[in-house]
mmCIF file of C-alpha atoms and ligand atoms in Angstrom:
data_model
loop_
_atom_site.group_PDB
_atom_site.id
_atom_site.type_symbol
_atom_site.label_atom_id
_atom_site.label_comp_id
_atom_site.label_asym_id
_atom_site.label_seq_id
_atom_site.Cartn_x
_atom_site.Cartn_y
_atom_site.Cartn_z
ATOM 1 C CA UNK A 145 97.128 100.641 -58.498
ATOM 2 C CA UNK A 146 97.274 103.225 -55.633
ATOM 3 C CA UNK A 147 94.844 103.191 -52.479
ATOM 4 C CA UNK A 148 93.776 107.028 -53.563
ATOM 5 C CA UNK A 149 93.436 105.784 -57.024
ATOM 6 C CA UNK A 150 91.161 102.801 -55.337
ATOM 7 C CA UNK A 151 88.947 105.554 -53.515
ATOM 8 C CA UNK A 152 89.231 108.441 -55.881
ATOM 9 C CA UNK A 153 86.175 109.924 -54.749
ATOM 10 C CA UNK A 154 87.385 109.979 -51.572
ATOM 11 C CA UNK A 155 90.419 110.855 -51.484
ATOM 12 C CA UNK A 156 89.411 114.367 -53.679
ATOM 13 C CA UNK A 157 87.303 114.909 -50.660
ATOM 14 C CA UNK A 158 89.989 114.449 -48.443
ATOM 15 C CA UNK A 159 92.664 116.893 -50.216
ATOM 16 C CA UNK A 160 89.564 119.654 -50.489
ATOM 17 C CA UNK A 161 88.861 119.467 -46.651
ATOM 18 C CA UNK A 162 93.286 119.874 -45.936
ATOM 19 C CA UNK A 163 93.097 123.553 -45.190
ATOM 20 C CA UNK A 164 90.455 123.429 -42.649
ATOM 21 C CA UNK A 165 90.941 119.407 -41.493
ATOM 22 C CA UNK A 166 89.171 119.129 -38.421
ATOM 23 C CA UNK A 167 91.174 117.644 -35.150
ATOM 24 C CA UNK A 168 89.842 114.487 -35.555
ATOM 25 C CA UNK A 169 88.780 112.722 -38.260
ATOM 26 C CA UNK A 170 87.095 109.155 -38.099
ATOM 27 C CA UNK A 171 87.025 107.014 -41.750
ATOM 28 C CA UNK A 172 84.419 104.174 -41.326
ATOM 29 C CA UNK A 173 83.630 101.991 -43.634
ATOM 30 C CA UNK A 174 83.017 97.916 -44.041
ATOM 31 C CA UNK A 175 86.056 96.103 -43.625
ATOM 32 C CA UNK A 176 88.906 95.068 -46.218
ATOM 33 C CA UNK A 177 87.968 98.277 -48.579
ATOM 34 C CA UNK A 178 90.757 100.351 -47.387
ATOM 35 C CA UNK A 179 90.605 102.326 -44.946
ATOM 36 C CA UNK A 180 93.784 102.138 -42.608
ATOM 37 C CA UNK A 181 95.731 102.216 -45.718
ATOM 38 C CA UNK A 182 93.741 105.302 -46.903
ATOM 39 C CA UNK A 183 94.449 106.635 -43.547
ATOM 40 C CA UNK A 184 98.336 106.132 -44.129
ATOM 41 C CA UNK A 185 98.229 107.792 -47.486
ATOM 42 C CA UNK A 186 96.987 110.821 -45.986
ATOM 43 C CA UNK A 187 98.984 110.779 -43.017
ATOM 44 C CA UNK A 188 102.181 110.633 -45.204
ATOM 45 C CA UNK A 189 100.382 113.184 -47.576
ATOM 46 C CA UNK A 190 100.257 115.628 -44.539
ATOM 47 C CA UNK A 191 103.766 115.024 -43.502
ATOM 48 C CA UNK A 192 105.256 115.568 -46.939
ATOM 49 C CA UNK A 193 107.537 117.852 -47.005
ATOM 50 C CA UNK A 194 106.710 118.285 -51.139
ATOM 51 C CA UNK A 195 103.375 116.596 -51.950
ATOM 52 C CA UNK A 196 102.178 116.194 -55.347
ATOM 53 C CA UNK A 197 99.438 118.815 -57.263
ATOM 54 C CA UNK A 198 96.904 115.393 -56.921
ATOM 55 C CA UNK A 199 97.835 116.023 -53.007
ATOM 56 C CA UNK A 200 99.784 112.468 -52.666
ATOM 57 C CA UNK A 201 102.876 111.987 -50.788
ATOM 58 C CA UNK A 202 105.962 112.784 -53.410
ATOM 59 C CA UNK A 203 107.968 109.780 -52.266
ATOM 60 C CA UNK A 204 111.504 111.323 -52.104
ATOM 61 C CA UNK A 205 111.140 113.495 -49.401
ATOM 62 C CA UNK A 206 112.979 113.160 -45.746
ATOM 63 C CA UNK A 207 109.281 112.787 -44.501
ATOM 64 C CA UNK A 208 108.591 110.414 -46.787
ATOM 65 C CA UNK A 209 111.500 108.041 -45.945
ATOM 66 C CA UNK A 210 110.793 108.469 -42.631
ATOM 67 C CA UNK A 211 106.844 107.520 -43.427
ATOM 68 C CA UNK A 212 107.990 104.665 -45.438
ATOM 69 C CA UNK A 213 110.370 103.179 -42.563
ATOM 70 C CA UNK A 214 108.106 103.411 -40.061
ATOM 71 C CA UNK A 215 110.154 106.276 -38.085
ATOM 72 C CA UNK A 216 108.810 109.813 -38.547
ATOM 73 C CA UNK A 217 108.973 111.523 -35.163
ATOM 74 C CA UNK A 218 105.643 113.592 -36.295
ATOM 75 C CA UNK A 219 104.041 110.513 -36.785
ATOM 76 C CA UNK A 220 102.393 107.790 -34.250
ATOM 77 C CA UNK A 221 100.538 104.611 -34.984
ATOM 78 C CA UNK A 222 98.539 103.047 -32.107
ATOM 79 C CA UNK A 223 97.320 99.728 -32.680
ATOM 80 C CA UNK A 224 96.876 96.783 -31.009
ATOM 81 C CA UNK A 225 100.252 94.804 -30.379
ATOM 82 C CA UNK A 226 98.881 91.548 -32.361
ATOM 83 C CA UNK A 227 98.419 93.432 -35.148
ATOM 84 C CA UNK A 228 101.859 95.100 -35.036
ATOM 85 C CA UNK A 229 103.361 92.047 -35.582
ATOM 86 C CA UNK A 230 101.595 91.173 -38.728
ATOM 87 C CA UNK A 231 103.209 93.292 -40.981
ATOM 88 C CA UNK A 232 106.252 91.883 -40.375
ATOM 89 C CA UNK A 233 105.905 87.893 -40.976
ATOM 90 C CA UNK A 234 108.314 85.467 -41.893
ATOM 91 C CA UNK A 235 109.340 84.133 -39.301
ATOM 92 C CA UNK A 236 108.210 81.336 -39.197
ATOM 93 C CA UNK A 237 108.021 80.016 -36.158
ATOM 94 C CA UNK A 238 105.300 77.480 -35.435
ATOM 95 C CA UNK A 239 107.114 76.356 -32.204
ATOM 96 C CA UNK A 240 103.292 77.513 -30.749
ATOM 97 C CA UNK A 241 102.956 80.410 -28.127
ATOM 98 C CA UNK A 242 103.971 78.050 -24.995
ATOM 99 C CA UNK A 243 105.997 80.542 -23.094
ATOM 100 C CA UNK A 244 105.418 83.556 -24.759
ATOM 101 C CA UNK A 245 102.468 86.007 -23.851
ATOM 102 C CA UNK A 246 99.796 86.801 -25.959
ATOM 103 C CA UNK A 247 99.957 89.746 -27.922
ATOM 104 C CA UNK A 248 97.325 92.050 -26.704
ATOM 105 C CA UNK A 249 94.058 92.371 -29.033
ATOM 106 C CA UNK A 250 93.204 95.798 -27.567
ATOM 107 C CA UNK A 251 94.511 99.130 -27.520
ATOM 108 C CA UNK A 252 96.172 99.483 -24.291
ATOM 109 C CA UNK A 253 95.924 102.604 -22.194
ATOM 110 C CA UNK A 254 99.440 102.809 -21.869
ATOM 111 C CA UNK A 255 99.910 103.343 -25.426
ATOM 112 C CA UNK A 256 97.200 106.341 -24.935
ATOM 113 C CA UNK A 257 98.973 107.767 -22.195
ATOM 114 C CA UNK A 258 102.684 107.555 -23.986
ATOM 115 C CA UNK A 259 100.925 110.038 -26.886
ATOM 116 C CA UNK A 260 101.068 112.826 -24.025
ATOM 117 C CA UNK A 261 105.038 113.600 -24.093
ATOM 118 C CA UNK A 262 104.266 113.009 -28.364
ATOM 119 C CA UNK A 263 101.816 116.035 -28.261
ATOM 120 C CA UNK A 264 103.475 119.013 -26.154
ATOM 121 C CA UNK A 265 106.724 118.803 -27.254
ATOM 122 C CA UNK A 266 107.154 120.561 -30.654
ATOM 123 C CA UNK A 267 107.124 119.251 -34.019
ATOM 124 C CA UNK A 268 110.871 118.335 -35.315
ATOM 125 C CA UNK A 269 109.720 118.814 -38.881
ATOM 126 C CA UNK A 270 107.626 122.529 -37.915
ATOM 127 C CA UNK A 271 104.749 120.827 -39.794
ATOM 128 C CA UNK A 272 101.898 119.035 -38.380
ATOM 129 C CA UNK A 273 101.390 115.740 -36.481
ATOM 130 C CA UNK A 274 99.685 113.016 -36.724
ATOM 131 C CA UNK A 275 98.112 109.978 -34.363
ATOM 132 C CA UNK A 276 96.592 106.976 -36.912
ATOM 133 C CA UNK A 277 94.572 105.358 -34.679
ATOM 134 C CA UNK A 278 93.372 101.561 -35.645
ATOM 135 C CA UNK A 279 91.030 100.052 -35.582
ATOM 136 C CA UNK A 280 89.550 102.238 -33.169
ATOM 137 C CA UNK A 281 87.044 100.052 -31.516
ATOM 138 C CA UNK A 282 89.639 98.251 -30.159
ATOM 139 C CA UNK A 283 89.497 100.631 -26.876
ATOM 140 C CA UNK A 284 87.824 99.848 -23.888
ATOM 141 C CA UNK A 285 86.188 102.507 -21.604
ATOM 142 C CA UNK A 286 89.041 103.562 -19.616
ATOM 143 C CA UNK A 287 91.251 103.642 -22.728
ATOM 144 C CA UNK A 288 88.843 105.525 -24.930
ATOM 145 C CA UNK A 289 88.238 107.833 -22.186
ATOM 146 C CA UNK A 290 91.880 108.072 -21.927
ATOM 147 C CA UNK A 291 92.027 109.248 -25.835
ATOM 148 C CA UNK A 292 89.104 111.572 -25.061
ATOM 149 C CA UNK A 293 90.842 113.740 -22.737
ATOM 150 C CA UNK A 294 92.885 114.650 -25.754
ATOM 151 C CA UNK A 295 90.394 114.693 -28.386
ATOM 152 C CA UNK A 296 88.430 117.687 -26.134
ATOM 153 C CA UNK A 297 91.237 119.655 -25.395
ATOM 154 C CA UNK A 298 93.016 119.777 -29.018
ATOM 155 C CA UNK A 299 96.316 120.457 -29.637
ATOM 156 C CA UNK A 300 97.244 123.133 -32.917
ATOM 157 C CA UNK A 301 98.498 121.368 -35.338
ATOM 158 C CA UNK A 302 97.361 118.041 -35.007
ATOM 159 C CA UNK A 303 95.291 115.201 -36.312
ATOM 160 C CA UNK A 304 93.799 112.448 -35.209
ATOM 161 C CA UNK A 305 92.455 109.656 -37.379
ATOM 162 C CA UNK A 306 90.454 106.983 -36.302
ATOM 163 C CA UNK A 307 89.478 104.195 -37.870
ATOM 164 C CA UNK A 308 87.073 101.629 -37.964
ATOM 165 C CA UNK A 309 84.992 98.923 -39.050
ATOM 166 C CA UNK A 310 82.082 99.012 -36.266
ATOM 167 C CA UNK A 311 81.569 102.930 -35.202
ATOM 168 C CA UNK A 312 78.968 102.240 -33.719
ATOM 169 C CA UNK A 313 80.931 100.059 -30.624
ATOM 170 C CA UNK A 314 82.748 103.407 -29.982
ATOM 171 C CA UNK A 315 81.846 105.447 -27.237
ATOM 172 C CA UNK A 316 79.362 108.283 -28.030
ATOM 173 C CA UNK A 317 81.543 110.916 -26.850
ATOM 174 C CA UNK A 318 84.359 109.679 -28.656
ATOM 175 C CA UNK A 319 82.152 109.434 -31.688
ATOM 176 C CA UNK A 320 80.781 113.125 -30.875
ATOM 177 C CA UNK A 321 84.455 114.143 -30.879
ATOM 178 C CA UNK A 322 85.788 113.367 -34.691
ATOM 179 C CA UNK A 323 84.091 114.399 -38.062
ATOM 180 C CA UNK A 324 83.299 111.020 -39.701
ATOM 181 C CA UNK A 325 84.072 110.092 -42.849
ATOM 182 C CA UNK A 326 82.101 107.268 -44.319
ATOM 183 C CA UNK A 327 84.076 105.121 -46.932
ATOM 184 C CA UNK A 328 81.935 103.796 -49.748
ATOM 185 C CA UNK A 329 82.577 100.618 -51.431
ATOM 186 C CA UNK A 330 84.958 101.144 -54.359
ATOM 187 C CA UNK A 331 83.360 100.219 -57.604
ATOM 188 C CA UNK A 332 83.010 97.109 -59.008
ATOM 189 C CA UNK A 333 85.544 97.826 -61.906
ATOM 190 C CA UNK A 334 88.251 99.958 -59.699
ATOM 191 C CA UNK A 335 88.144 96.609 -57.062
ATOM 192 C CA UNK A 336 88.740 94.406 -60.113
ATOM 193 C CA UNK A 337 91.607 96.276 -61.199
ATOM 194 C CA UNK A 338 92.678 96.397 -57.537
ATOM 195 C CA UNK A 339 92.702 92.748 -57.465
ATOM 196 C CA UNK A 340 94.251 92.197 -61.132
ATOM 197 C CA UNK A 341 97.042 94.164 -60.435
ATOM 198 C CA UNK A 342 97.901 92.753 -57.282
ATOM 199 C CA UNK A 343 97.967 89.322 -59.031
ATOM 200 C CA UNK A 344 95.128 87.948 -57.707
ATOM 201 C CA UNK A 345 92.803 85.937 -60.246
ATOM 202 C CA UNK A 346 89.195 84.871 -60.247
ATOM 203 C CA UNK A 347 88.802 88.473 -59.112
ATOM 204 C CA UNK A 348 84.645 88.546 -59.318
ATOM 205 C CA UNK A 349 84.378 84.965 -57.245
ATOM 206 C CA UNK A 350 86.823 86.351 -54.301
ATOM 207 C CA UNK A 351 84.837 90.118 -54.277
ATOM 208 C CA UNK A 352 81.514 88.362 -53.971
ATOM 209 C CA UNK A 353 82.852 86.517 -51.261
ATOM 210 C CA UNK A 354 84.695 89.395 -49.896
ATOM 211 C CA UNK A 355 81.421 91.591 -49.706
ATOM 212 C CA UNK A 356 82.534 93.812 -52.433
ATOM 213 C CA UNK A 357 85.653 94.632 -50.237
ATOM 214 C CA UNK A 358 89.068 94.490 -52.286
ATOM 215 C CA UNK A 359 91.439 94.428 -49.789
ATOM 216 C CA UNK A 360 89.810 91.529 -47.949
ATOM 217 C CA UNK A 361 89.077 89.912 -51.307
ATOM 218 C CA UNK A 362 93.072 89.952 -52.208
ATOM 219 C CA UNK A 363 93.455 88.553 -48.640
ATOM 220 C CA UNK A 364 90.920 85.522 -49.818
ATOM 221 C CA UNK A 365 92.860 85.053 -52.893
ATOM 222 C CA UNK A 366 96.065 85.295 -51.980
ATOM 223 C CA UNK A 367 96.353 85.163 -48.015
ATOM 224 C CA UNK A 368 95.464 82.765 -45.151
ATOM 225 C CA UNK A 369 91.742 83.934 -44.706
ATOM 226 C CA UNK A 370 90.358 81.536 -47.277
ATOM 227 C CA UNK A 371 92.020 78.445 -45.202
ATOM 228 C CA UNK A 372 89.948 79.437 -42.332
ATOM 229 C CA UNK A 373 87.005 79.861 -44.367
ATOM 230 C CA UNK A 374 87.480 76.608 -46.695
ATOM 231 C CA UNK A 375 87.158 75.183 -43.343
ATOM 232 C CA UNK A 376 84.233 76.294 -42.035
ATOM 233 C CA UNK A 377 82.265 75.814 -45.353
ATOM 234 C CA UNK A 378 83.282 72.240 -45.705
ATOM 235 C CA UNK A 379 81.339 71.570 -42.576
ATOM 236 C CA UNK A 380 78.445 73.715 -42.901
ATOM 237 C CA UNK A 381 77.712 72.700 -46.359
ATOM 238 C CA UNK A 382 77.083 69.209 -44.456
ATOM 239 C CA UNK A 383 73.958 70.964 -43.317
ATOM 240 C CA UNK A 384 71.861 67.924 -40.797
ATOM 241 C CA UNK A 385 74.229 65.300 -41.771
ATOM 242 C CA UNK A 386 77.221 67.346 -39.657
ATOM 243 C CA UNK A 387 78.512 65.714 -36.737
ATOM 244 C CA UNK A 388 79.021 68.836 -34.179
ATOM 245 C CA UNK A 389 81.510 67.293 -32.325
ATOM 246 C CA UNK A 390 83.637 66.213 -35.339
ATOM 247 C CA UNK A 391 83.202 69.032 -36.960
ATOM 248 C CA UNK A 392 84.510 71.854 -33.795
ATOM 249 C CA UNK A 393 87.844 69.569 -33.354
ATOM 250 C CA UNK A 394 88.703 70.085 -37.111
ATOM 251 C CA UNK A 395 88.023 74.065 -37.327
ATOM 252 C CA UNK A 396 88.542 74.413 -33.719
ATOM 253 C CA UNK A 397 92.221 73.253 -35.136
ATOM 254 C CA UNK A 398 92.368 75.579 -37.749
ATOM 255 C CA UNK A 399 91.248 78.762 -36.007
ATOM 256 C CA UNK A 400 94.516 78.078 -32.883
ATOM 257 C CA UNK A 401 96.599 77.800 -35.966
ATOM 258 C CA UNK A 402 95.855 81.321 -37.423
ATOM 259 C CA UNK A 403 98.300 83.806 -36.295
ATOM 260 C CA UNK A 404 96.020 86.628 -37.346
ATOM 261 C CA UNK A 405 93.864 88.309 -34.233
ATOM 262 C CA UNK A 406 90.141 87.807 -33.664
ATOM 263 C CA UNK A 407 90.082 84.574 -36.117
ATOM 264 C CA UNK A 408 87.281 83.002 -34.043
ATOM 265 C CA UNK A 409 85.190 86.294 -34.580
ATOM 266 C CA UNK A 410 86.830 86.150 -38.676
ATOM 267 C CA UNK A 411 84.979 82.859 -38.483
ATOM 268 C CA UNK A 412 81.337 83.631 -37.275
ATOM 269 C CA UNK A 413 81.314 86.530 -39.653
ATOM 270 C CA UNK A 414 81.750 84.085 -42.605
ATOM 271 C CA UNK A 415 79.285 82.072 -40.949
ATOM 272 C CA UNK A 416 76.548 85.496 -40.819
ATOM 273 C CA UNK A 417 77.322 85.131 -44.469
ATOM 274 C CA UNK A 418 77.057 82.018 -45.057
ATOM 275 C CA UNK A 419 73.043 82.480 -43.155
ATOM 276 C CA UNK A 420 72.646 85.574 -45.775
ATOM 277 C CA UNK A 421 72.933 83.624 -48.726
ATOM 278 C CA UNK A 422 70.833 80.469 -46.967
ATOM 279 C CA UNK A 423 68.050 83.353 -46.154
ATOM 280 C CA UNK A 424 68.279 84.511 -49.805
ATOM 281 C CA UNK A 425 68.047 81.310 -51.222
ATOM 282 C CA UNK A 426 65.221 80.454 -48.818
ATOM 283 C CA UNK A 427 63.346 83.392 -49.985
ATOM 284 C CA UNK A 428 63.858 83.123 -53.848
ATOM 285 C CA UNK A 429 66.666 84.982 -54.306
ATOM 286 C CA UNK A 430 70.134 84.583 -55.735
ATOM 287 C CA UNK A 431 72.875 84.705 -53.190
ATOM 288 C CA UNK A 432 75.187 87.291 -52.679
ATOM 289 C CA UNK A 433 78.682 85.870 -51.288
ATOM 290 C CA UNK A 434 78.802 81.997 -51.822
ATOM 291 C CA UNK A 435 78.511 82.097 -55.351
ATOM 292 C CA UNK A 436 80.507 79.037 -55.862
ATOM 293 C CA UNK A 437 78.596 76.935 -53.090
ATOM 294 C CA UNK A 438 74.783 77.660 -54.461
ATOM 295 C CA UNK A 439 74.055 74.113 -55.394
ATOM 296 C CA UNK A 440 74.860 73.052 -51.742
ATOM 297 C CA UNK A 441 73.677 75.876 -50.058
ATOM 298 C CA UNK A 442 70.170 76.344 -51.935
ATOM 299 C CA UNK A 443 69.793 72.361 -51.263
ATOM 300 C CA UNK A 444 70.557 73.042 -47.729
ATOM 301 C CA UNK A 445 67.960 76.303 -48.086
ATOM 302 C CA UNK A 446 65.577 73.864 -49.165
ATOM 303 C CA UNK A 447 65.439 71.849 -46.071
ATOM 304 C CA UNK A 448 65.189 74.177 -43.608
ATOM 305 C CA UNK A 449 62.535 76.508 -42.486
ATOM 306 C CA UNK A 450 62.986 80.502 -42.830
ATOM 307 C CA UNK A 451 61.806 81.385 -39.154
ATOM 308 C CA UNK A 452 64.214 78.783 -38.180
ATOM 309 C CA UNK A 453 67.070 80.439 -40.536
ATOM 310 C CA UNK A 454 66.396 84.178 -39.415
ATOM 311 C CA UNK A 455 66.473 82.642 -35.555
ATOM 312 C CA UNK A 456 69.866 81.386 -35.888
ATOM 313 C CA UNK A 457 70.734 84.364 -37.320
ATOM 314 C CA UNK A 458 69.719 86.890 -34.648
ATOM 315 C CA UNK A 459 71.958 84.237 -32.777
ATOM 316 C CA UNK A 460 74.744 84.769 -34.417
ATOM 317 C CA UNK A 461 75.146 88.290 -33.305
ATOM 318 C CA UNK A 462 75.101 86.739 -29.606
ATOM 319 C CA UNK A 463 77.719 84.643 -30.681
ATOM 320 C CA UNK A 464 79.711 87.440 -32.057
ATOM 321 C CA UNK A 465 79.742 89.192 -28.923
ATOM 322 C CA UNK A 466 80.626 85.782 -27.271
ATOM 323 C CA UNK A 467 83.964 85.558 -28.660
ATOM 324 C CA UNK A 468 84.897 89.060 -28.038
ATOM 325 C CA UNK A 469 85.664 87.290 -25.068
ATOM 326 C CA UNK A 470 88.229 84.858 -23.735
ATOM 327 C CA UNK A 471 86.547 81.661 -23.865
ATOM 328 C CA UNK A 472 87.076 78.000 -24.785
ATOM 329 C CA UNK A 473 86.580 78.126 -28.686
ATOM 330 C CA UNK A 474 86.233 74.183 -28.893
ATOM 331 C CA UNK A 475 83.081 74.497 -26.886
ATOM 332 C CA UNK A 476 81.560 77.551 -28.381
ATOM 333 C CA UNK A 477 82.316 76.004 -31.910
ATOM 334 C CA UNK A 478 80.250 72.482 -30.565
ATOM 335 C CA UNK A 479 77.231 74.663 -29.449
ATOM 336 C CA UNK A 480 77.747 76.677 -32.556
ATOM 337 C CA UNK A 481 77.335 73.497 -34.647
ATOM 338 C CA UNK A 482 75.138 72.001 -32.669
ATOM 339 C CA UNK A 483 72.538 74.796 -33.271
ATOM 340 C CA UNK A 484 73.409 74.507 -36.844
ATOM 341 C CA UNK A 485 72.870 71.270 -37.538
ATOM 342 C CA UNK A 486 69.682 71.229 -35.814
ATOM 343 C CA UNK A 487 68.260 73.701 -38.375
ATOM 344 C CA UNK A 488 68.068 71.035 -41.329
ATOM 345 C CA UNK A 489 66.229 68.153 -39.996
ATOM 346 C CA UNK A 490 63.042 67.981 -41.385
ATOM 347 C CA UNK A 491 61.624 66.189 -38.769
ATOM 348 C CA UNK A 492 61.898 67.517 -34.717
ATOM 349 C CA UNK A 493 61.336 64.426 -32.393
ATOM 350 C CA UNK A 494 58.829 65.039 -29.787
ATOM 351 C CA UNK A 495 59.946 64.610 -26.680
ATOM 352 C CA UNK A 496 58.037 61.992 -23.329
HETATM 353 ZN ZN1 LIG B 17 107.467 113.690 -49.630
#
């Protein structure tokens, strides 16, 4: 199965607006559904030197070897340099990152400023270019403002496409700048095949988790994300009876050891989640992700108190923010549990 055939609805959309696409186009949408590779498809679509009646890249083309290797001069990808390295795995290498720096996590203004020789010189194919863009709230001010000073002053012929998961962290003007393009959830039966065809099985448990999102949910079933997650669920389902400092060394462990950016932030996600379902539970209802953990978690709903639950939760976005930063993720996961554990004892003592 084919990303366009994923997000049909969307991508017939897409190939109606290609006479009159706008300079900038921004696809949004939650994460793991699609997007950046939705993004690609029409990127390579545009470049094609041949595309198909159904508007997808023909595949034989000289763009389209070009697209496929990575190396078509009409063509830039910016993303962040950790992420650049993850298409290309294997190496296998768990010597740790002693001497070596960091990839970066952001888009770097640098790579803004190196798109300015990319968009006066003229096309080598006399068609149009393209700058994918991902995921674009990885820009801080100076950067984005960087990328704005093209986005107002437009060049013919070319396209920018942003993507993202959280719009909203972009800068208004940036925002202001792009006609946006809101990705809906693929539907239940088109993410199933997604998920059956790229070999993945227990397709409906891995969705649920995933939020409805296939990509991610091939990722849970098939990828590293569900060893991160395994661990954080083995200690929350401990509810009261977790021990916060035995529990941050052993997923404090886990998260250093994902090569993946951002797995700290992967983590309290999962956790908002994991608070979802609790909530539901709490109030009644069936939960939505943690299908396979609703014995634990609605005994763990049981002993805690909702105001206490929805707390927490508001908590968690201040925790999110939190490791958008550098910090020491040992100690922000002992405060995390901490908190946590505090939630389920059914008795506070009073303190004096
Ligand atoms: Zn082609």
């Amino acid at each position: 199965m084919n990303i366009y055939d994923l997000h049909e609805e969307t991508w017939k959309r897409l190939g109606e607006w290609r006479d009159r696409l706008p300079h900038a186009l921004l696809l949004t949408g939650q994460r793991g559904i699609g997007k950046f590779d939705l993004a690609r498809a029409l990127a390579g679509s545009l470049l094609c030197e041949n595309p198909l009646p159904s508007r997808v890249a023909c595949g034989s083309c000289l763009a389209c070897a070009w697209m496929a290797q990575g190396n078509h001069p009409d063509f830039r990808l910016v993303q962040p340099e950790a992420l650049a390295g993850d298409e290309g795995e294997g190496g296998g290498n768990d010597a740790g990152s002693s001497g070596k720096k960091k990839p970066s996590q952001q888009i770097i203004i640098d790579q803004i400023r190196a798109l300015d020789d990319f968009l006066h010189v003229g096309t080598h194919r006399q068609g149009m270019r393209v700058v994918l863009l991902h995921p674009a709230e990885a820009m801080n001010r100076s950067t984005a403002n960087s990328l704005l000073k093209s986005l107002e002053e437009p060049v013919p012929g070319t396209l920018f496409l942003l993507v993202s998961n959280e719009p909203e962290r972009l800068i208004p003007t940036i925002r202001s700048r792009c006609q946006q393009l809101s990705i809906p959830l693929p539907e239940s039966s088109r993410a199933q095949a997604w998920m059956a065809a790229a070999g993945v099985k227990e397709a409906a448990h891995w969705l649920a988790l995933a939020g409805g999102s296939p990509l991610l949910a091939v990722e849970l079933g098939s990828g590293d994300e569900h060893v991160l997650l395994d661990a954080l669920v083995a200690e929350l389902a401990k509810g009261g009876r977790l021990d916060p400092l035995v529990a941050a060394a052993a997923v404090d462990r886990v998260v250093k050891a994902e090569k993946r950016p951002a797995s700290l932030k992967r983590l309290v996600e999962w956790g908002q989640k994991w608070f979802v379902d609790l909530i539901l539970l709490r109030t009644g209802q069936a939960p939505r992700y943690f299908l396979a953990q609703s014995a634990p978690l609605r005994e763990l709903a049981r002993r805690a108190e909702l105001p206490d639950l929805l707390a927490f939760n508001r908590k968690a976005l201040q925790y999110r923010q939190q490791c958008e930063q550098p910090l020491n993720s040992r100690l922000f996961l002992e405060d995390y549990f901490l908190n946590y554990a505090l939630l389920f004892e059914p008795v506070r003592e009073a303190h004096g």
